[in-house]
Amino acid sequence: MNLSRTARTTLWAMLAAGLGVIYVPLLIVLLNSFNADRTFGWPPSGFTSRWWEAAWNSSGVRDALWTSIQAGLGATAIALVLGTMVAFAIQRYSFFGRNAVSLLIVLPIALPGIVTGIALNNAFRTVLEPFGVGLGLFTVIVGHATFCVVTVYNNVLARLGRMGTSVEEASADLGADTFTTFRLVTFPLVRSALLAGGLLAFALSFDEIIVTTFTAGAGVRTLPLWIFENLFRPNQAPVVNVVAAALIILSVIPIYLAQRLSGGEAGTH
């Protein structure tokens, strides 16, 4: 489709405006994390790394970071297992209610986070508390896994759809049993999809706040929760900017790696 110069210029301008709305505020956060002025006067009168040192020396930040890592790893592990199993079931077998199961797996990521959070909070209090299991890190991990499963499921489902079954059938014809075929043939072919899905799942879990608010309970603070609680404390404002900047960087890395994996695979099929 040929576009006039005016149309191309308009499209580029709209693209630049859209990207600016998204990324300029993030850039300001990154710059303010080095702003020497505690009140964030603009433009910055100077730059310093002391806020980064203060954040690193803060026990609250370190504890919150470790909690976020634990929650992310736990939710990702659950998502990898359940998402892969469901993807194989949906892709390789025909059974009554298959489309309904697929919809139920994808639905949690489409629901508003506050709805999911309230539902999980009520479920945990009704089901787990009678057995002495209160809200804590375990419930945060389960809550995050409900939407992290979707990223793994979508990645593995797409990969299985592209690779077909001919290679596995050839392995079976050569005498390999089911587990040998999976270990030597199927797993190597879906490994990169699993890695991409796992990275995206970890990124989603790491910066989640709404579901976490309803499932964390007292004493459990992830990094996003720590930011929210200290956002309006003047003496913590510089450190909050540092933590927000670190979250931006830590969230971009797994998403970039997942995109590279997915993009590289698209070019090989």
CSV table of C-alpha atoms in Angstrom, one decimal:
chain,number,residue,atom,x,y,z
A,1,MET,CA,0.0,0.0,0.0
A,2,ASN,CA,1.5,3.3,-1.1
A,3,LEU,CA,1.0,6.3,1.3
A,4,SER,CA,1.5,9.9,0.5
A,5,ARG,CA,4.3,11.8,2.2
A,6,THR,CA,1.7,13.6,4.4
A,7,ALA,CA,0.1,10.3,5.5
A,8,ARG,CA,3.5,8.9,6.3
A,9,THR,CA,4.5,12.0,8.3
A,10,THR,CA,1.2,11.9,10.2
A,11,LEU,CA,1.7,8.2,11.1
A,12,TRP,CA,5.3,8.8,12.2
A,13,ALA,CA,4.1,11.7,14.3
A,14,MET,CA,1.3,9.7,15.9
A,15,LEU,CA,3.8,6.9,16.6
A,16,ALA,CA,6.3,9.3,18.2
A,17,ALA,CA,3.5,10.9,20.3
A,18,GLY,CA,2.3,7.5,21.5
A,19,LEU,CA,5.8,6.3,22.4
A,20,GLY,CA,6.5,9.6,24.1
A,21,VAL,CA,3.4,9.3,26.4
A,22,ILE,CA,4.6,5.8,27.4
A,23,TYR,CA,8.4,6.3,27.7
A,24,VAL,CA,9.0,9.9,28.7
A,25,PRO,CA,7.6,9.4,32.2
A,26,LEU,CA,9.8,6.4,32.6
A,27,LEU,CA,12.8,8.4,31.5
A,28,ILE,CA,12.0,11.1,34.0
A,29,VAL,CA,11.9,8.4,36.8
A,30,LEU,CA,15.3,7.2,35.7
A,31,LEU,CA,16.8,10.7,35.7
A,32,ASN,CA,15.2,11.6,39.1
A,33,SER,CA,16.9,8.5,40.6
A,34,PHE,CA,20.2,10.4,40.1
A,35,ASN,CA,18.8,13.9,40.8
A,36,ALA,CA,20.9,15.5,43.5
A,37,ASP,CA,18.0,17.7,44.6
A,38,ARG,CA,15.9,15.9,47.2
A,39,THR,CA,12.8,17.8,46.1
A,40,PHE,CA,13.4,16.8,42.4
A,41,GLY,CA,13.8,20.3,41.1
A,42,TRP,CA,13.7,20.4,37.3
A,43,PRO,CA,16.0,20.6,35.5
A,44,PRO,CA,18.3,18.7,37.9
A,45,SER,CA,20.9,20.9,39.5
A,46,GLY,CA,23.3,18.0,39.6
A,47,PHE,CA,23.5,14.2,39.6
A,48,THR,CA,24.5,11.8,42.3
A,49,SER,CA,24.5,8.1,43.0
A,50,ARG,CA,23.9,8.5,46.7
A,51,TRP,CA,20.2,7.6,46.4
A,52,TRP,CA,21.2,4.3,44.8
A,53,GLU,CA,23.5,3.6,47.7
A,54,ALA,CA,20.8,4.5,50.2
A,55,ALA,CA,18.4,2.1,48.5
A,56,TRP,CA,20.9,-0.7,48.5
A,57,ASN,CA,21.6,-0.1,52.2
A,58,SER,CA,17.9,-0.1,53.1
A,59,SER,CA,16.9,-3.4,54.7
A,60,GLY,CA,13.3,-2.7,53.8
A,61,VAL,CA,14.2,-2.5,50.1
A,62,ARG,CA,16.4,-5.6,50.2
A,63,ASP,CA,13.7,-7.7,52.0
A,64,ALA,CA,11.1,-6.5,49.6
A,65,LEU,CA,13.3,-7.4,46.6
A,66,TRP,CA,14.0,-10.9,48.0
A,67,THR,CA,10.2,-11.4,48.5
A,68,SER,CA,9.5,-10.4,45.0
A,69,ILE,CA,12.2,-12.8,43.7
A,70,GLN,CA,10.7,-15.6,45.7
A,71,ALA,CA,7.2,-14.9,44.6
A,72,GLY,CA,8.3,-14.6,41.0
A,73,LEU,CA,10.3,-17.8,41.0
A,74,GLY,CA,7.5,-19.7,42.7
A,75,ALA,CA,4.8,-18.4,40.4
A,76,THR,CA,6.9,-19.1,37.4
A,77,ALA,CA,7.6,-22.7,38.5
A,78,ILE,CA,3.9,-23.4,38.9
A,79,ALA,CA,3.1,-21.7,35.6
A,80,LEU,CA,5.7,-23.8,33.7
A,81,VAL,CA,4.3,-27.0,35.0
A,82,LEU,CA,0.6,-26.3,34.7
A,83,GLY,CA,0.8,-24.2,31.5
A,84,THR,CA,2.8,-26.8,29.7
A,85,MET,CA,0.5,-29.7,30.8
A,86,VAL,CA,-2.6,-27.8,29.7
A,87,ALA,CA,-1.0,-26.8,26.4
A,88,PHE,CA,-0.2,-30.4,25.5
A,89,ALA,CA,-3.7,-31.5,26.5
A,90,ILE,CA,-5.4,-28.8,24.4
A,91,GLN,CA,-3.1,-29.2,21.4
A,92,ARG,CA,-2.7,-32.9,21.2
A,93,TYR,CA,-6.0,-34.4,22.4
A,94,SER,CA,-9.7,-33.9,21.5
A,95,PHE,CA,-12.1,-34.1,24.4
A,96,PHE,CA,-15.5,-32.7,25.5
A,97,GLY,CA,-15.1,-29.1,26.8
A,98,ARG,CA,-11.7,-28.5,25.3
A,99,ASN,CA,-12.6,-24.9,24.1
A,100,ALA,CA,-14.1,-24.2,27.5
A,101,VAL,CA,-10.9,-25.3,29.3
A,102,SER,CA,-8.8,-23.1,27.0
A,103,LEU,CA,-11.0,-20.1,27.8
A,104,LEU,CA,-10.8,-20.7,31.5
A,105,ILE,CA,-7.0,-20.8,31.4
A,106,VAL,CA,-6.8,-17.5,29.5
A,107,LEU,CA,-9.5,-15.7,31.4
A,108,PRO,CA,-7.6,-14.7,34.5
A,109,ILE,CA,-5.3,-12.4,32.6
A,110,ALA,CA,-8.3,-10.7,31.0
A,111,LEU,CA,-10.1,-10.1,34.3
A,112,PRO,CA,-9.5,-6.9,36.2
A,113,GLY,CA,-6.8,-7.4,38.8
A,114,ILE,CA,-9.0,-6.2,41.6
A,115,VAL,CA,-11.7,-8.8,40.8
A,116,THR,CA,-9.1,-11.6,40.8
A,117,GLY,CA,-7.6,-10.2,44.0
A,118,ILE,CA,-10.9,-10.1,45.9
A,119,ALA,CA,-11.9,-13.5,44.6
A,120,LEU,CA,-8.6,-15.1,45.7
A,121,ASN,CA,-8.8,-13.3,49.1
A,122,ASN,CA,-12.2,-14.7,49.8
A,123,ALA,CA,-11.2,-18.2,48.6
A,124,PHE,CA,-8.1,-18.3,50.8
A,125,ARG,CA,-9.9,-17.0,53.9
A,126,THR,CA,-12.7,-19.6,53.3
A,127,VAL,CA,-10.7,-22.6,52.3
A,128,LEU,CA,-7.2,-22.2,53.8
A,129,GLU,CA,-7.7,-20.4,57.1
A,130,PRO,CA,-9.7,-23.2,58.7
A,131,PHE,CA,-6.6,-25.4,58.2
A,132,GLY,CA,-4.3,-22.7,59.8
A,133,VAL,CA,-2.9,-21.4,56.6
A,134,GLY,CA,-3.2,-17.6,56.5
A,135,LEU,CA,-2.3,-15.0,53.9
A,136,GLY,CA,1.4,-14.8,53.2
A,137,LEU,CA,4.1,-15.6,50.7
A,138,PHE,CA,2.4,-18.9,49.7
A,139,THR,CA,-0.9,-17.2,48.8
A,140,VAL,CA,1.0,-14.5,46.9
A,141,ILE,CA,2.7,-17.2,44.8
A,142,VAL,CA,-0.6,-19.0,44.1
A,143,GLY,CA,-2.3,-15.7,43.2
A,144,HIS,CA,0.4,-14.7,40.8
A,145,ALA,CA,0.4,-18.2,39.2
A,146,THR,CA,-3.2,-17.8,38.2
A,147,PHE,CA,-2.2,-15.3,35.5
A,148,CYS,CA,1.4,-16.4,34.9
A,149,VAL,CA,0.1,-19.7,33.6
A,150,VAL,CA,-1.4,-17.9,30.6
A,151,THR,CA,1.9,-16.7,29.3
A,152,VAL,CA,3.5,-20.2,29.4
A,153,TYR,CA,0.3,-21.8,28.0
A,154,ASN,CA,0.2,-19.4,25.0
A,155,ASN,CA,3.9,-19.8,24.2
A,156,VAL,CA,3.8,-23.6,24.4
A,157,LEU,CA,0.5,-23.9,22.6
A,158,ALA,CA,1.8,-21.8,19.7
A,159,ARG,CA,5.0,-23.8,19.5
A,160,LEU,CA,3.2,-27.2,19.5
A,161,GLY,CA,0.9,-25.9,16.8
A,162,ARG,CA,3.8,-25.0,14.5
A,163,MET,CA,5.9,-28.1,15.1
A,164,GLY,CA,3.1,-30.7,14.5
A,165,THR,CA,3.5,-34.3,15.4
A,166,SER,CA,5.4,-35.8,12.5
A,167,VAL,CA,8.8,-35.7,14.3
A,168,GLU,CA,7.4,-37.4,17.4
A,169,GLU,CA,5.6,-40.0,15.2
A,170,ALA,CA,8.9,-40.7,13.5
A,171,SER,CA,10.6,-41.2,16.9
A,172,ALA,CA,7.9,-43.6,17.9
A,173,ASP,CA,8.3,-45.5,14.6
A,174,LEU,CA,12.0,-45.9,15.4
A,175,GLY,CA,11.1,-47.6,18.7
A,176,ALA,CA,11.4,-44.8,21.3
A,177,ASP,CA,8.8,-44.9,24.1
A,178,THR,CA,6.8,-41.8,25.2
A,179,PHE,CA,9.2,-40.5,27.7
A,180,THR,CA,12.3,-41.0,25.5
A,181,THR,CA,10.5,-39.1,22.7
A,182,PHE,CA,9.6,-36.3,25.0
A,183,ARG,CA,13.2,-36.1,26.4
A,184,LEU,CA,15.1,-36.3,23.1
A,185,VAL,CA,12.6,-34.8,20.6
A,186,THR,CA,9.7,-32.8,22.1
A,187,PHE,CA,11.4,-31.0,24.9
A,188,PRO,CA,14.3,-29.6,22.8
A,189,LEU,CA,11.8,-28.3,20.3
A,190,VAL,CA,9.6,-26.5,23.0
A,191,ARG,CA,12.5,-25.6,25.3
A,192,SER,CA,12.9,-22.0,24.0
A,193,ALA,CA,9.1,-21.5,24.1
A,194,LEU,CA,9.2,-22.6,27.8
A,195,LEU,CA,12.1,-20.2,28.5
A,196,ALA,CA,10.3,-17.3,26.8
A,197,GLY,CA,7.1,-18.0,28.7
A,198,GLY,CA,8.9,-18.4,32.0
A,199,LEU,CA,10.7,-15.1,31.5
A,200,LEU,CA,7.4,-13.3,30.7
A,201,ALA,CA,5.7,-15.0,33.7
A,202,PHE,CA,8.5,-13.8,36.0
A,203,ALA,CA,8.3,-10.3,34.7
A,204,LEU,CA,4.5,-10.2,35.2
A,205,SER,CA,4.8,-11.5,38.8
A,206,PHE,CA,7.7,-9.2,39.7
A,207,ASP,CA,5.8,-6.0,39.2
A,208,GLU,CA,2.3,-7.1,40.1
A,209,ILE,CA,0.7,-5.1,42.9
A,210,ILE,CA,-3.2,-5.3,42.7
A,211,VAL,CA,-3.5,-9.1,43.3
A,212,THR,CA,-0.6,-8.9,45.7
A,213,THR,CA,-2.4,-6.4,47.8
A,214,PHE,CA,-5.3,-8.8,48.4
A,215,THR,CA,-3.2,-12.0,48.9
A,216,ALA,CA,-0.1,-10.8,50.8
A,217,GLY,CA,-1.4,-10.4,54.3
A,218,ALA,CA,0.5,-8.7,57.1
A,219,GLY,CA,4.3,-8.8,57.0
A,220,VAL,CA,4.7,-9.7,53.4
A,221,ARG,CA,5.9,-6.9,51.2
A,222,THR,CA,7.0,-7.2,47.6
A,223,LEU,CA,8.9,-4.4,45.9
A,224,PRO,CA,5.8,-2.8,44.2
A,225,LEU,CA,4.0,-2.9,47.6
A,226,TRP,CA,7.0,-1.2,49.3
A,227,ILE,CA,7.0,1.5,46.6
A,228,PHE,CA,3.3,2.1,47.1
A,229,GLU,CA,3.6,2.3,50.9
A,230,ASN,CA,6.5,4.8,50.8
A,231,LEU,CA,5.4,6.8,47.8
A,232,PHE,CA,4.0,9.7,49.9
A,233,ARG,CA,6.7,9.8,52.6
A,234,PRO,CA,8.9,12.8,51.8
A,235,ASN,CA,12.1,11.3,53.4
A,236,GLN,CA,11.7,8.2,51.2
A,237,ALA,CA,11.0,9.9,47.9
A,238,PRO,CA,14.5,9.7,46.5
A,239,VAL,CA,14.8,6.0,47.4
A,240,VAL,CA,11.3,5.3,45.9
A,241,ASN,CA,12.5,6.8,42.6
A,242,VAL,CA,15.6,4.5,42.7
A,243,VAL,CA,13.5,1.4,43.4
A,244,ALA,CA,11.1,2.4,40.6
A,245,ALA,CA,14.0,2.8,38.2
A,246,ALA,CA,15.4,-0.6,39.2
A,247,LEU,CA,12.0,-2.1,38.6
A,248,ILE,CA,11.9,-0.7,35.1
A,249,ILE,CA,15.3,-2.2,34.4
A,250,LEU,CA,14.6,-5.5,36.0
A,251,SER,CA,11.2,-5.8,34.1
A,252,VAL,CA,12.7,-4.9,30.7
A,253,ILE,CA,15.4,-7.6,30.9
A,254,PRO,CA,13.2,-10.7,30.9
A,255,ILE,CA,10.8,-9.2,28.4
A,256,TYR,CA,13.6,-8.3,26.1
A,257,LEU,CA,15.1,-11.8,26.3
A,258,ALA,CA,11.7,-13.4,25.8
A,259,GLN,CA,11.1,-11.2,22.7
A,260,ARG,CA,14.5,-12.2,21.3
A,261,LEU,CA,13.8,-15.9,21.8
A,262,SER,CA,10.4,-15.6,20.2
A,263,GLY,CA,11.7,-13.4,17.4
A,264,GLY,CA,14.6,-15.7,16.7
A,265,GLU,CA,12.3,-18.7,16.6
A,266,ALA,CA,9.9,-17.1,14.2
A,267,GLY,CA,12.7,-16.7,11.7
A,268,THR,CA,13.7,-20.4,11.9
A,269,HIS,CA,10.3,-21.9,11.0
